[in-house]
mmCIF file of C-alpha atoms in Angstrom:
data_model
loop_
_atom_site.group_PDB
_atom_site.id
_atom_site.type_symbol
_atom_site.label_atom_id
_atom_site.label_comp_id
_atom_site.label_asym_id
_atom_site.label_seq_id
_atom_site.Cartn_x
_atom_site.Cartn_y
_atom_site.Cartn_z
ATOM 1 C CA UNK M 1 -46.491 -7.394 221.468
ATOM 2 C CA UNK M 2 -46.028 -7.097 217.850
ATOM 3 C CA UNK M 3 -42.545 -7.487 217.723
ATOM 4 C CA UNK M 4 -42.316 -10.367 219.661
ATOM 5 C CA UNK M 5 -45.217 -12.344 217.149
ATOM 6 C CA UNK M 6 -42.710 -11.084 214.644
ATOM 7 C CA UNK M 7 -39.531 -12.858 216.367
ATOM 8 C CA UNK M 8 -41.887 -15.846 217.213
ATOM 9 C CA UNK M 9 -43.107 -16.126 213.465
ATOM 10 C CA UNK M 10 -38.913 -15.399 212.147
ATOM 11 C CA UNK M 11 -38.011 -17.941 214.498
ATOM 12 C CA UNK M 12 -40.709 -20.512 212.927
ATOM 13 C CA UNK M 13 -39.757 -20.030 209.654
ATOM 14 C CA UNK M 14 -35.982 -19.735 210.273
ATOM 15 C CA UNK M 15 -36.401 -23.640 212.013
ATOM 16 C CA UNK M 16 -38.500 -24.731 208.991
ATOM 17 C CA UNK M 17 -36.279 -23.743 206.275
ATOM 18 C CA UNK M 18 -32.982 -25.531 208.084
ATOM 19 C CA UNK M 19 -35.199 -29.074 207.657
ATOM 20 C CA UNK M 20 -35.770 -27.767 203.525
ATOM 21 C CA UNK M 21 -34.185 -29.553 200.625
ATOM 22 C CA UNK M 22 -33.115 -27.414 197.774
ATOM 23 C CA UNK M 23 -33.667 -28.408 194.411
ATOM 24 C CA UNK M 24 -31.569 -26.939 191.662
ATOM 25 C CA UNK M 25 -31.131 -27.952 188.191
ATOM 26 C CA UNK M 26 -28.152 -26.328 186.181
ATOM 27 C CA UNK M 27 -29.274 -27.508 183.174
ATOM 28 C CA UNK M 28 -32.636 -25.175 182.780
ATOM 29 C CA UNK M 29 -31.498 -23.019 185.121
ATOM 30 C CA UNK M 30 -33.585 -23.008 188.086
ATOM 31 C CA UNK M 31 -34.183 -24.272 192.132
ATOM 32 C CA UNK M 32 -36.680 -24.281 194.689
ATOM 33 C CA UNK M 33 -36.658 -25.557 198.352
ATOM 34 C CA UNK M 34 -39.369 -27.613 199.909
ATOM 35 C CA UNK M 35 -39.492 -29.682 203.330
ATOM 36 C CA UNK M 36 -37.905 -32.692 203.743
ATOM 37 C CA UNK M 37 -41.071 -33.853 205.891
ATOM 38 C CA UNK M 38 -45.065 -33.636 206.260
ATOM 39 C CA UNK M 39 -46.226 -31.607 209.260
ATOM 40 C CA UNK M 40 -46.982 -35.276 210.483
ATOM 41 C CA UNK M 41 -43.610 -35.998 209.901
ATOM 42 C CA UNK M 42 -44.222 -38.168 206.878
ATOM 43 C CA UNK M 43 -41.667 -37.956 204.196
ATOM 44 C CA UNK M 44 -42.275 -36.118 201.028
ATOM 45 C CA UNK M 45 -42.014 -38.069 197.833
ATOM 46 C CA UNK M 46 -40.083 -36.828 194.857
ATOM 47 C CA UNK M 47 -40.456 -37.823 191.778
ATOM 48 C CA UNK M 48 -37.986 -37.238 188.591
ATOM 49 C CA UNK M 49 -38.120 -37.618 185.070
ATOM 50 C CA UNK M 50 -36.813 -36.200 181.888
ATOM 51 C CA UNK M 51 -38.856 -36.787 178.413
ATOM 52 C CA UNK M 52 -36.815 -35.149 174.961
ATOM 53 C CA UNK M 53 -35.323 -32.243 176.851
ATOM 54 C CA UNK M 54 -37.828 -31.364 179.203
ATOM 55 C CA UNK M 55 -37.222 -31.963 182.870
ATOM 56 C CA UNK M 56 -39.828 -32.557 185.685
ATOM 57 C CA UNK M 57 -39.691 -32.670 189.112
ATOM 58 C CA UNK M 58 -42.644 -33.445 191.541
ATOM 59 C CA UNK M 59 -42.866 -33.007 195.117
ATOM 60 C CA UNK M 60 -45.716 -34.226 197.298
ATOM 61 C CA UNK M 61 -47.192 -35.767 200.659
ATOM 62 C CA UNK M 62 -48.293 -39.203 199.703
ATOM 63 C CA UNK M 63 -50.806 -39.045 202.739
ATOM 64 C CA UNK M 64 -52.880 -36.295 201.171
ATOM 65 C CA UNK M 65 -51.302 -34.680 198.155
ATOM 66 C CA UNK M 66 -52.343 -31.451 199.782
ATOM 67 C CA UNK M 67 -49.927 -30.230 202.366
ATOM 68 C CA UNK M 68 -47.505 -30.912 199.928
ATOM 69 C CA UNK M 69 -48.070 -30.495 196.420
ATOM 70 C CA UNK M 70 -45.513 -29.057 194.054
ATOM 71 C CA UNK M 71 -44.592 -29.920 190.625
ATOM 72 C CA UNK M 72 -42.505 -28.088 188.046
ATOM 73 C CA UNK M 73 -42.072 -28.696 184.570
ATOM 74 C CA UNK M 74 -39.252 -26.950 182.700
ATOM 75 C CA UNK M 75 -39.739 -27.470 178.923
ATOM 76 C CA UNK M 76 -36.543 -27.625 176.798
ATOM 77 C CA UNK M 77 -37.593 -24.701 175.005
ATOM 78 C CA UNK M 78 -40.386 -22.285 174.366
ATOM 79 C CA UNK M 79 -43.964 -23.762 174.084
ATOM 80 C CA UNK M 80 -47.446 -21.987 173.255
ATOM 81 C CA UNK M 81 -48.893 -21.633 176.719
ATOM 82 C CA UNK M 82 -52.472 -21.826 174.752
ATOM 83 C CA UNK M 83 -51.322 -25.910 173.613
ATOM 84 C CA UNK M 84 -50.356 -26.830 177.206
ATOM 85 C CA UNK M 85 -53.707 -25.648 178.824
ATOM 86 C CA UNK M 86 -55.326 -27.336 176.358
ATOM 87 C CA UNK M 87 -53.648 -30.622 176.638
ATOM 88 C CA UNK M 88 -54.385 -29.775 180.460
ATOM 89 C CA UNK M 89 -58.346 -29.047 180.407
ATOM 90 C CA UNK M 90 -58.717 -32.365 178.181
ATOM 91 C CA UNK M 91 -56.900 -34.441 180.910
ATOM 92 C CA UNK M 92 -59.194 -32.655 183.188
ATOM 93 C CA UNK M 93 -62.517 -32.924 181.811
ATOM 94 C CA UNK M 94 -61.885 -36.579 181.063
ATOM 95 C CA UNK M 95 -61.119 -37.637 184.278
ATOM 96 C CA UNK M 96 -63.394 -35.085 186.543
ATOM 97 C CA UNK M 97 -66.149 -34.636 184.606
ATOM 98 C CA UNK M 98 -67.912 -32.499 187.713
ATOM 99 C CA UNK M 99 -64.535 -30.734 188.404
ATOM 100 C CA UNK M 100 -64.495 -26.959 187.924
ATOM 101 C CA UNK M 101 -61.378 -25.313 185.364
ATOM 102 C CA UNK M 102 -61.622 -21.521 185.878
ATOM 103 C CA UNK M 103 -61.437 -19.545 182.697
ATOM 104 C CA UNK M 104 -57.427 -18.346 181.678
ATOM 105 C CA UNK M 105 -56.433 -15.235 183.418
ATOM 106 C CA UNK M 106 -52.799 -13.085 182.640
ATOM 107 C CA UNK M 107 -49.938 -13.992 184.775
ATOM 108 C CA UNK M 108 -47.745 -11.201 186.716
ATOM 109 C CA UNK M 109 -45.110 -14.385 187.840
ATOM 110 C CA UNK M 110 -41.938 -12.849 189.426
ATOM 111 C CA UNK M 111 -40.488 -10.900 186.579
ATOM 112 C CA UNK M 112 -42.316 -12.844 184.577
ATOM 113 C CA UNK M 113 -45.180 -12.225 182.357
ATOM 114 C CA UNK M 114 -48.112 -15.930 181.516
ATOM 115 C CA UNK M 115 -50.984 -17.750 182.141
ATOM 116 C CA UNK M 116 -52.911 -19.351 184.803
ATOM 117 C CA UNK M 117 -55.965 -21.267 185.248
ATOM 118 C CA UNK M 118 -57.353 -23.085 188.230
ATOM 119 C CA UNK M 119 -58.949 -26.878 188.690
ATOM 120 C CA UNK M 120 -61.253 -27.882 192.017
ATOM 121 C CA UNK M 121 -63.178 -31.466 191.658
ATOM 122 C CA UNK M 122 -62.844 -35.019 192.333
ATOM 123 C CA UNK M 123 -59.553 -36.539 190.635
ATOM 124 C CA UNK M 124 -57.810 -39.880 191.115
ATOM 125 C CA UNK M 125 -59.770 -40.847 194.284
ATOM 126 C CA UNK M 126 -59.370 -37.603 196.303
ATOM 127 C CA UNK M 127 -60.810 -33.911 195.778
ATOM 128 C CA UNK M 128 -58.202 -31.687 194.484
ATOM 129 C CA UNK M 129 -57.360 -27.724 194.038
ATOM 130 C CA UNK M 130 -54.324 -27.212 191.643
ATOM 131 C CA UNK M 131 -53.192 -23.632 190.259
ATOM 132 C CA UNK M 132 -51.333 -24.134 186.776
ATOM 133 C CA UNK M 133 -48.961 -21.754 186.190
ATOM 134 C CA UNK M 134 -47.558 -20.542 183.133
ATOM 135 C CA UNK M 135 -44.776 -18.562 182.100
ATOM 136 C CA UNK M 136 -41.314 -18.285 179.601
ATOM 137 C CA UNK M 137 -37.750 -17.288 180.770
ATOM 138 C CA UNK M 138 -35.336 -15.967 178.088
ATOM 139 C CA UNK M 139 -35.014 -19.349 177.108
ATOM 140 C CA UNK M 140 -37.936 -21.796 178.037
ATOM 141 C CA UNK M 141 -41.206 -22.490 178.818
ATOM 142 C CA UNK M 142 -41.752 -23.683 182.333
ATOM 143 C CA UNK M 143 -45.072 -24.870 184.092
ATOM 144 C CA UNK M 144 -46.048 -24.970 188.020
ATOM 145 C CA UNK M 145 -48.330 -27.089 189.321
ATOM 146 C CA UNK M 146 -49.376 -26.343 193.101
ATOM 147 C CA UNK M 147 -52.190 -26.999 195.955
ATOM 148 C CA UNK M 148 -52.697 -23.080 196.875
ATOM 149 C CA UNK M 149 -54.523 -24.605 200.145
ATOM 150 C CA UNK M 150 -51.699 -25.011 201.728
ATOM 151 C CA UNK M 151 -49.278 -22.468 202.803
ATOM 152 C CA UNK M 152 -46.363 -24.961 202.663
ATOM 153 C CA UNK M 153 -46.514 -24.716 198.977
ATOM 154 C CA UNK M 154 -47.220 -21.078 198.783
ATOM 155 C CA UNK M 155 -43.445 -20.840 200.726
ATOM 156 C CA UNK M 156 -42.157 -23.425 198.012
ATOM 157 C CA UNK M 157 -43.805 -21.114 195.227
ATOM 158 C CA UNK M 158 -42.156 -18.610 196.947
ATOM 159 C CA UNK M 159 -38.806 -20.184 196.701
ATOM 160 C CA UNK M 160 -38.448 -20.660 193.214
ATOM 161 C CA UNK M 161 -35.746 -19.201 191.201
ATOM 162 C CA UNK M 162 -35.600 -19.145 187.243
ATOM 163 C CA UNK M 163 -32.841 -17.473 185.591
#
């Protein structure tokens, strides 16, 4: 009975990959997959920008901003994770003065070694949960942004690369 769960599940997640879109940028060396649509078959907005050498790429279901909720931000090179959460927790407080910000806890990220911290409250019209994650390559600073509610983005947390 087990086995065949296990084929069912393979299957599943074999058939969801094949509808991903990979993401890869060359340029600060790293890629991710996510789907190309909601579970509702809506599509998933991306959104692209680059500010003095740092690149950003966000990923999200308009509908919600739940199912899917993935943003990465790959800084052009190494930044004090301590000024980031800061700049974060300001932004937060400001605009979700109820909202809860967990206190800063050590990273195990991969291979790689950070910070995290964790937001739940009321924010632009809808109630949100975001894990910030924190963390340098040999090279950079890079920050994730994700809904951990939903187990789409755990598999597109899953998915990223950094070299």
């Amino acid at each position: 009975i087990m086995a065949i769960r296990l084929d069912k599940l393979l299957a599943e997640m074999s058939k969801m990959k094949s509808n991903w879109i990979l993401h890869s940028d060359q340029v600060h060396r790293f890629s991710f997959q996510f789907p190309e649509h909601s579970s509702n078959s809506e599509p998933i907005t991306i959104e692209k920008d680059k500010k003095d050498g740092d690149h950003r790429i966000h990923v999200y279901s308009a509908k919600d901003m739940q199912e899917v909720y993935f943003e990465v931000r790959s800084f052009s090179s190494f930044v004090e994770h301590d000024v980031l959460i800061n700049k974060l927790e300001t932004f937060l407080k400001e605009h979700s003065p109820s909202g809860s910000i967990s206190n800063h806890l050590a990273l195990a990220f991969q291979s790689f070694q950070g910070n995290e911290f964790r937001f739940e409250g009321q924010l632009q019209g809808f109630y949100k949960v975001r894990r910030f994650l924190f963390f340098d390559t040999d090279s950079r600073t890079f920050q994730i942004v994700y809904d951990p509610r939903s187990t789409v983005n755990d598999n597109i947390l899953a998915s990223f690369q950094a070299k």
